[in-house]
CSV table of C-alpha atoms and ligand atoms in Angstrom, one decimal:
chain,number,residue,atom,x,y,z
I,20,MET,CA,-5.4,-19.2,-18.5
I,21,ILE,CA,-7.2,-16.9,-16.2
I,22,LYS,CA,-8.3,-13.5,-17.0
I,23,ILE,CA,-9.8,-10.9,-14.7
I,24,GLN,CA,-11.5,-8.1,-16.3
I,25,HIS,CA,-12.9,-4.9,-14.6
I,26,ILE,CA,-13.1,-6.4,-11.2
I,27,SER,CA,-14.5,-4.2,-8.4
I,28,ARG,CA,-15.2,-5.1,-4.8
I,29,ILE,CA,-17.0,-3.0,-2.4
I,30,TYR,CA,-17.4,-4.4,1.2
I,31,GLN,CA,-20.5,-2.9,2.9
I,32,ASN,CA,-20.7,-3.0,6.8
I,33,GLY,CA,-23.9,-1.3,7.9
I,34,THR,CA,-23.8,2.1,6.2
I,35,THR,CA,-20.0,2.1,5.8
I,36,LYS,CA,-18.7,1.2,2.2
I,37,THR,CA,-15.1,0.2,1.5
I,38,SER,CA,-14.0,0.1,-2.1
I,39,ALA,CA,-11.2,-2.5,-1.9
I,40,LEU,CA,-10.7,-3.1,-5.6
I,41,LYS,CA,-11.4,-0.6,-8.4
I,42,ASP,CA,-11.5,-1.9,-11.9
I,43,ILE,CA,-8.7,-4.4,-11.8
I,44,ASP,CA,-7.5,-6.1,-15.0
I,45,PHE,CA,-4.8,-8.7,-15.5
I,46,LYS,CA,-4.0,-12.2,-16.9
I,47,ILE,CA,-2.5,-15.3,-15.2
I,48,LYS,CA,-0.7,-17.9,-17.3
I,49,PRO,CA,0.5,-21.4,-16.6
I,50,ASN,CA,4.1,-21.9,-16.4
I,51,GLU,CA,4.5,-18.4,-15.0
I,52,VAL,CA,4.9,-17.0,-11.5
I,53,THR,CA,2.8,-13.9,-11.0
I,54,ILE,CA,3.7,-11.7,-8.1
I,55,ILE,CA,0.9,-9.3,-6.7
I,56,LEU,CA,2.9,-6.6,-4.9
I,57,GLY,CA,1.4,-4.0,-2.6
I,58,PRO,CA,1.4,-2.4,0.8
I,59,SER,CA,-0.9,-3.5,3.6
I,60,GLY,CA,-4.6,-2.8,2.9
I,61,SER,CA,-4.0,-2.2,-0.9
I,62,GLY,CA,-6.4,-5.2,-1.9
I,63,LYS,CA,-4.1,-8.1,-2.4
I,64,SER,CA,-6.1,-10.8,-0.3
I,65,THR,CA,-9.3,-9.5,-1.8
I,66,THR,CA,-7.9,-10.1,-5.2
I,67,LEU,CA,-6.6,-13.5,-4.3
I,68,ASN,CA,-9.9,-14.5,-2.7
I,69,ILE,CA,-11.9,-13.7,-5.7
I,70,LEU,CA,-9.4,-15.5,-7.9
I,71,GLY,CA,-9.7,-18.5,-5.6
I,72,GLY,CA,-13.5,-18.5,-5.9
I,73,MET,CA,-13.9,-17.8,-2.2
I,74,ASP,CA,-15.3,-14.4,-2.7
I,75,ARG,CA,-17.3,-12.8,-5.6
I,76,PRO,CA,-16.6,-9.5,-7.2
I,77,THR,CA,-19.2,-6.6,-7.0
I,78,SER,CA,-18.8,-6.1,-10.6
I,79,GLY,CA,-16.5,-7.5,-13.4
I,80,GLN,CA,-15.7,-11.0,-14.6
I,81,ILE,CA,-13.2,-13.7,-14.2
I,82,PHE,CA,-12.6,-16.2,-17.0
I,83,TYR,CA,-10.9,-19.6,-16.5
I,84,ASP,CA,-10.4,-20.9,-20.1
I,85,ASP,CA,-13.8,-21.0,-21.5
I,86,ARG,CA,-15.7,-20.6,-18.2
I,87,VAL,CA,-17.0,-17.4,-16.7
I,88,ILE,CA,-16.3,-18.1,-12.9
I,89,SER,CA,-17.9,-15.0,-11.8
I,90,ASN,CA,-21.3,-16.0,-13.3
I,91,GLU,CA,-21.2,-19.4,-12.0
I,92,SER,CA,-23.5,-21.0,-9.4
I,93,ASP,CA,-22.3,-21.6,-5.8
I,94,LYS,CA,-22.1,-25.4,-6.7
I,95,ALA,CA,-20.0,-24.7,-9.8
I,96,LEU,CA,-17.7,-22.4,-7.7
I,97,THR,CA,-17.2,-25.2,-5.1
I,98,ASP,CA,-16.2,-27.5,-7.8
I,99,TYR,CA,-13.7,-24.9,-9.2
I,100,ARG,CA,-12.2,-24.4,-5.6
I,101,ARG,CA,-11.9,-28.2,-5.1
I,102,LYS,CA,-10.4,-29.1,-8.5
I,103,ILE,CA,-8.5,-26.1,-9.9
I,104,VAL,CA,-7.3,-24.1,-7.0
I,105,GLY,CA,-4.6,-24.8,-4.4
I,106,PHE,CA,-4.4,-22.2,-1.6
I,107,VAL,CA,-1.5,-21.4,0.7
I,108,PHE,CA,-2.2,-19.0,3.6
I,109,GLN,CA,0.2,-17.0,5.7
I,110,PHE,CA,-0.8,-19.0,8.9
I,111,TYR,CA,-0.9,-22.5,7.2
I,112,ASN,CA,-4.4,-23.3,8.2
I,113,LEU,CA,-3.6,-27.1,8.8
I,114,VAL,CA,-6.1,-29.3,10.5
I,115,SER,CA,-4.6,-29.6,14.0
I,116,ASN,CA,-5.8,-33.1,14.8
I,117,LEU,CA,-4.5,-34.7,11.7
I,118,THR,CA,-1.0,-35.7,10.9
I,119,VAL,CA,1.2,-34.2,8.3
I,120,ARG,CA,0.3,-37.2,6.0
I,121,GLU,CA,-3.3,-37.0,6.7
I,122,ASN,CA,-3.4,-33.2,6.1
I,123,ILE,CA,-2.0,-33.9,2.6
I,124,GLU,CA,-4.2,-37.0,2.0
I,125,ILE,CA,-7.5,-35.1,2.7
I,126,ALA,CA,-6.7,-32.8,-0.1
I,127,ALA,CA,-5.8,-35.6,-2.5
I,128,LYS,CA,-9.0,-37.2,-1.6
I,129,LEU,CA,-11.0,-34.2,-2.9
I,130,THR,CA,-9.7,-35.0,-6.4
I,131,ASN,CA,-7.4,-37.8,-7.6
I,132,ASN,CA,-6.8,-39.8,-4.3
I,133,ASN,CA,-3.3,-40.5,-5.7
I,134,GLN,CA,-1.2,-42.0,-3.0
I,135,ASP,CA,1.9,-42.1,-5.0
I,136,ARG,CA,1.5,-38.4,-5.6
I,137,VAL,CA,1.1,-37.9,-1.7
I,138,ASN,CA,4.3,-39.9,-1.1
I,139,GLN,CA,6.3,-37.8,-3.9
I,140,LEU,CA,5.0,-34.6,-2.3
I,141,ILE,CA,6.1,-35.5,1.3
I,142,GLN,CA,9.6,-36.1,-0.3
I,143,LYS,CA,9.4,-33.0,-2.3
I,144,VAL,CA,8.9,-30.8,0.7
I,145,GLY,CA,11.4,-32.8,2.8
I,146,LEU,CA,9.1,-34.1,5.6
I,147,GLU,CA,9.5,-37.8,5.2
I,148,ASN,CA,10.6,-37.9,8.9
I,149,ARG,CA,7.8,-35.7,10.1
I,150,GLN,CA,4.9,-37.3,8.4
I,151,ASP,CA,3.3,-38.8,11.4
I,152,ASN,CA,3.7,-35.6,13.5
I,153,PHE,CA,0.8,-33.3,14.2
I,154,PRO,CA,1.0,-29.6,13.2
I,155,ASP,CA,1.8,-28.3,16.8
I,156,GLN,CA,4.9,-30.5,16.8
I,157,LEU,CA,6.3,-28.6,13.6
I,158,SER,CA,8.1,-25.5,13.2
I,159,GLY,CA,6.5,-22.6,11.1
I,160,GLY,CA,8.5,-23.6,8.1
I,161,GLU,CA,7.6,-27.1,8.2
I,162,MET,CA,3.9,-26.2,8.6
I,163,GLN,CA,4.1,-24.1,5.6
I,164,ARG,CA,5.8,-27.0,3.6
I,165,VAL,CA,2.9,-29.3,4.7
I,166,ALA,CA,0.4,-26.4,3.4
I,167,ILE,CA,2.2,-26.3,0.1
I,168,ALA,CA,2.2,-30.1,-0.3
I,169,ARG,CA,-1.6,-30.1,0.6
I,170,ALA,CA,-2.2,-27.4,-2.0
I,171,LEU,CA,-0.3,-29.4,-4.6
I,172,ALA,CA,-2.0,-32.6,-3.7
I,173,LYS,CA,-4.9,-32.0,-6.1
I,174,GLU,CA,-2.5,-31.0,-9.0
I,175,PRO,CA,-4.1,-27.5,-9.0
I,176,ALA,CA,-4.1,-25.4,-12.3
I,177,LEU,CA,-3.9,-22.3,-10.1
I,178,LEU,CA,-1.5,-22.2,-6.9
I,179,LEU,CA,-2.6,-19.2,-4.9
I,180,CYS,CA,-0.4,-18.0,-2.0
I,181,ASP,CA,-1.3,-15.1,0.4
I,182,GLU,CA,1.9,-13.8,2.2
I,183,PRO,CA,3.1,-17.2,2.5
I,184,THR,CA,6.2,-16.4,4.4
I,185,GLY,CA,4.8,-13.4,6.4
I,186,ALA,CA,5.4,-15.3,9.7
I,187,LEU,CA,8.7,-16.9,8.7
I,188,ASP,CA,12.5,-16.0,9.0
I,189,SER,CA,14.5,-15.2,5.9
I,190,LYS,CA,16.2,-18.6,5.5
I,191,THR,CA,12.9,-20.4,5.8
I,192,SER,CA,11.3,-17.9,3.5
I,193,GLN,CA,13.9,-18.8,0.9
I,194,ARG,CA,13.2,-22.4,1.0
I,195,ILE,CA,9.4,-21.8,0.8
I,196,PHE,CA,9.8,-19.4,-2.3
I,197,GLN,CA,12.0,-22.0,-3.9
I,198,LEU,CA,9.3,-24.6,-3.5
I,199,LEU,CA,6.7,-22.4,-4.8
I,200,LYS,CA,8.7,-21.4,-7.8
I,201,ASP,CA,9.4,-25.1,-8.6
I,202,SER,CA,5.7,-25.7,-8.4
I,203,CYS,CA,5.2,-23.6,-11.5
I,204,SER,CA,4.7,-25.8,-14.4
I,205,PRO,CA,2.9,-25.9,-18.0
I,206,LYS,CA,0.0,-27.2,-15.8
I,207,THR,CA,0.2,-24.9,-12.9
I,208,ALA,CA,0.2,-21.1,-12.7
I,209,VAL,CA,1.6,-19.7,-9.4
I,210,VAL,CA,0.4,-16.4,-7.9
I,211,ILE,CA,2.2,-15.1,-4.8
I,212,VAL,CA,0.9,-12.2,-2.9
I,213,THR,CA,3.6,-10.2,-1.0
I,214,HIS,CA,4.3,-6.6,0.3
I,215,ASN,CA,8.1,-7.3,-0.1
I,216,SER,CA,9.4,-5.7,-3.2
I,217,GLU,CA,12.7,-7.6,-2.8
I,218,VAL,CA,11.0,-10.7,-3.8
I,219,ALA,CA,9.2,-9.3,-6.9
I,220,PRO,CA,12.0,-10.0,-9.4
I,221,ILE,CA,11.6,-13.7,-9.0
I,222,GLY,CA,8.3,-13.5,-10.9
I,223,ASN,CA,7.7,-13.6,-14.6
I,224,LYS,CA,5.1,-11.0,-14.0
I,225,VAL,CA,4.6,-8.3,-11.3
I,226,VAL,CA,1.2,-6.8,-10.6
I,227,HIS,CA,1.7,-3.6,-8.5
I,228,ILE,CA,-1.5,-2.8,-6.5
I,229,LYS,CA,-2.0,0.4,-4.6
I,230,ASP,CA,-5.4,1.6,-3.0
I,231,GLY,CA,-7.2,-1.1,-4.8
I,232,LYS,CA,-6.0,-0.1,-8.3
I,233,ILE,CA,-3.3,-1.5,-10.4
I,234,SER,CA,-0.5,1.1,-10.8
I,235,GLU,CA,1.6,-1.0,-13.0
I,236,ILE,CA,2.2,-4.5,-14.7
I,237,THR,CA,5.7,-5.4,-15.4
I,238,ASN,CA,6.7,-8.5,-17.4
I,239,ASN,CA,10.0,-9.9,-16.5
I,240,PRO,CA,11.7,-12.0,-19.2
I,241,HIS,CA,14.6,-12.8,-16.9
I,242,PRO,CA,13.6,-13.7,-13.4
I,243,ILE,CA,16.1,-13.8,-10.8
I,244,ALA,CA,16.9,-17.0,-8.7
I,245,VAL,CA,15.4,-17.2,-5.3
I,246,SER,CA,19.0,-17.5,-3.9
I,247,GLU,CA,19.6,-14.0,-5.3
I,248,VAL,CA,16.8,-12.4,-3.2
I,249,ASN,CA,18.0,-9.8,-0.6
I,250,TRP,CA,15.8,-10.9,2.5
I,251,SER,CA,17.3,-8.0,4.7
Y,308,ADP,N1,-14.5,-8.2,5.1
Y,308,ADP,C1,-14.2,-7.0,4.9
Y,308,ADP,N2,-15.0,-5.9,5.3
Y,308,ADP,C2,-14.8,-4.6,5.2
Y,308,ADP,N3,-13.6,-4.2,4.7
Y,308,ADP,C3,-12.8,-5.1,4.3
Y,308,ADP,C4,-13.0,-6.6,4.3
Y,308,ADP,N4,-11.8,-7.2,4.0
Y,308,ADP,C5,-10.9,-6.3,3.6
Y,308,ADP,N5,-11.6,-5.1,3.8
Y,308,ADP,C6,-10.8,-3.8,3.5
Y,308,ADP,O1,-10.5,-3.8,2.0
Y,308,ADP,C7,-9.2,-3.2,1.9
Y,308,ADP,C8,-8.3,-4.2,1.3
Y,308,ADP,O2,-8.1,-5.3,2.1
Y,308,ADP,P1,-7.2,-6.5,1.7
Y,308,ADP,O3,-7.6,-7.1,0.4
Y,308,ADP,O4,-7.2,-7.5,2.9
Y,308,ADP,O5,-5.7,-5.8,1.6
Y,308,ADP,P2,-4.2,-6.5,1.7
Y,308,ADP,O6,-4.4,-8.0,1.6
Y,308,ADP,O7,-3.5,-5.9,0.6
Y,308,ADP,O8,-3.7,-6.1,3.0
Y,308,ADP,C9,-8.8,-2.7,3.1
Y,308,ADP,O9,-9.1,-1.4,3.2
Y,308,ADP,C10,-9.4,-3.5,4.1
Y,308,ADP,O10,-9.5,-2.9,5.4
Y,309,MG,MG1,-3.9,-9.4,2.9
């Protein structure tokens, strides 16, 4: 379980200060899909980067079980990113000179180096026939499926996805969201950032964010199926 408490983040560029997050509070649980919903510039990526240990809050705390991540050393934070967090970005961020299989294997090597799991994941995302291809030989949807398999290779407790279908068409988006939802388990909490309110009802919890503040948190005891989303 992850708890973020009174998180604020101020970016300072020269004399200009941007208050990107203002006193944010929420919890993330395993076996739940949490959707962070808000318009562009509202602070979604900042929140996700802090959750993923890629950035630190200006004030406030992040708890991961008994650990207080926000107080840890850079070394401990690196360990958290390696072992606990899987990250899926809008533009995939694959290593362009490694094949599909190799992109997934390097992530597995950071933790368990479990080849069986690498094989299972390649199957799960439906890329058996593409595993020796390089990223620039794939479609956007295929690249995102590699990125998801890579994020899952280390069996993350926290799967963080920043606008994962922002560059994809609706049919492909549906497949990606299904994979993300299926990745949620008693061991893995899934957090998806989106500006698309149509997607929100697939989540168990929706954190609405606006101008760096949480405007509402809704719990959703009956999430809709991904196939019911109106992608219009
Ligand atoms: N590195 C940065 N330096 C200065 N301002 C930033 C930086 N990153 C984000 N911001 C600002 O913080 C606010 C929130 O940004 P962000 O978290 O990227 O929003 P979102 O992901 O919801 O579009 C915006 O006003 C943005 O311009
Ligand atoms: Mg963003």
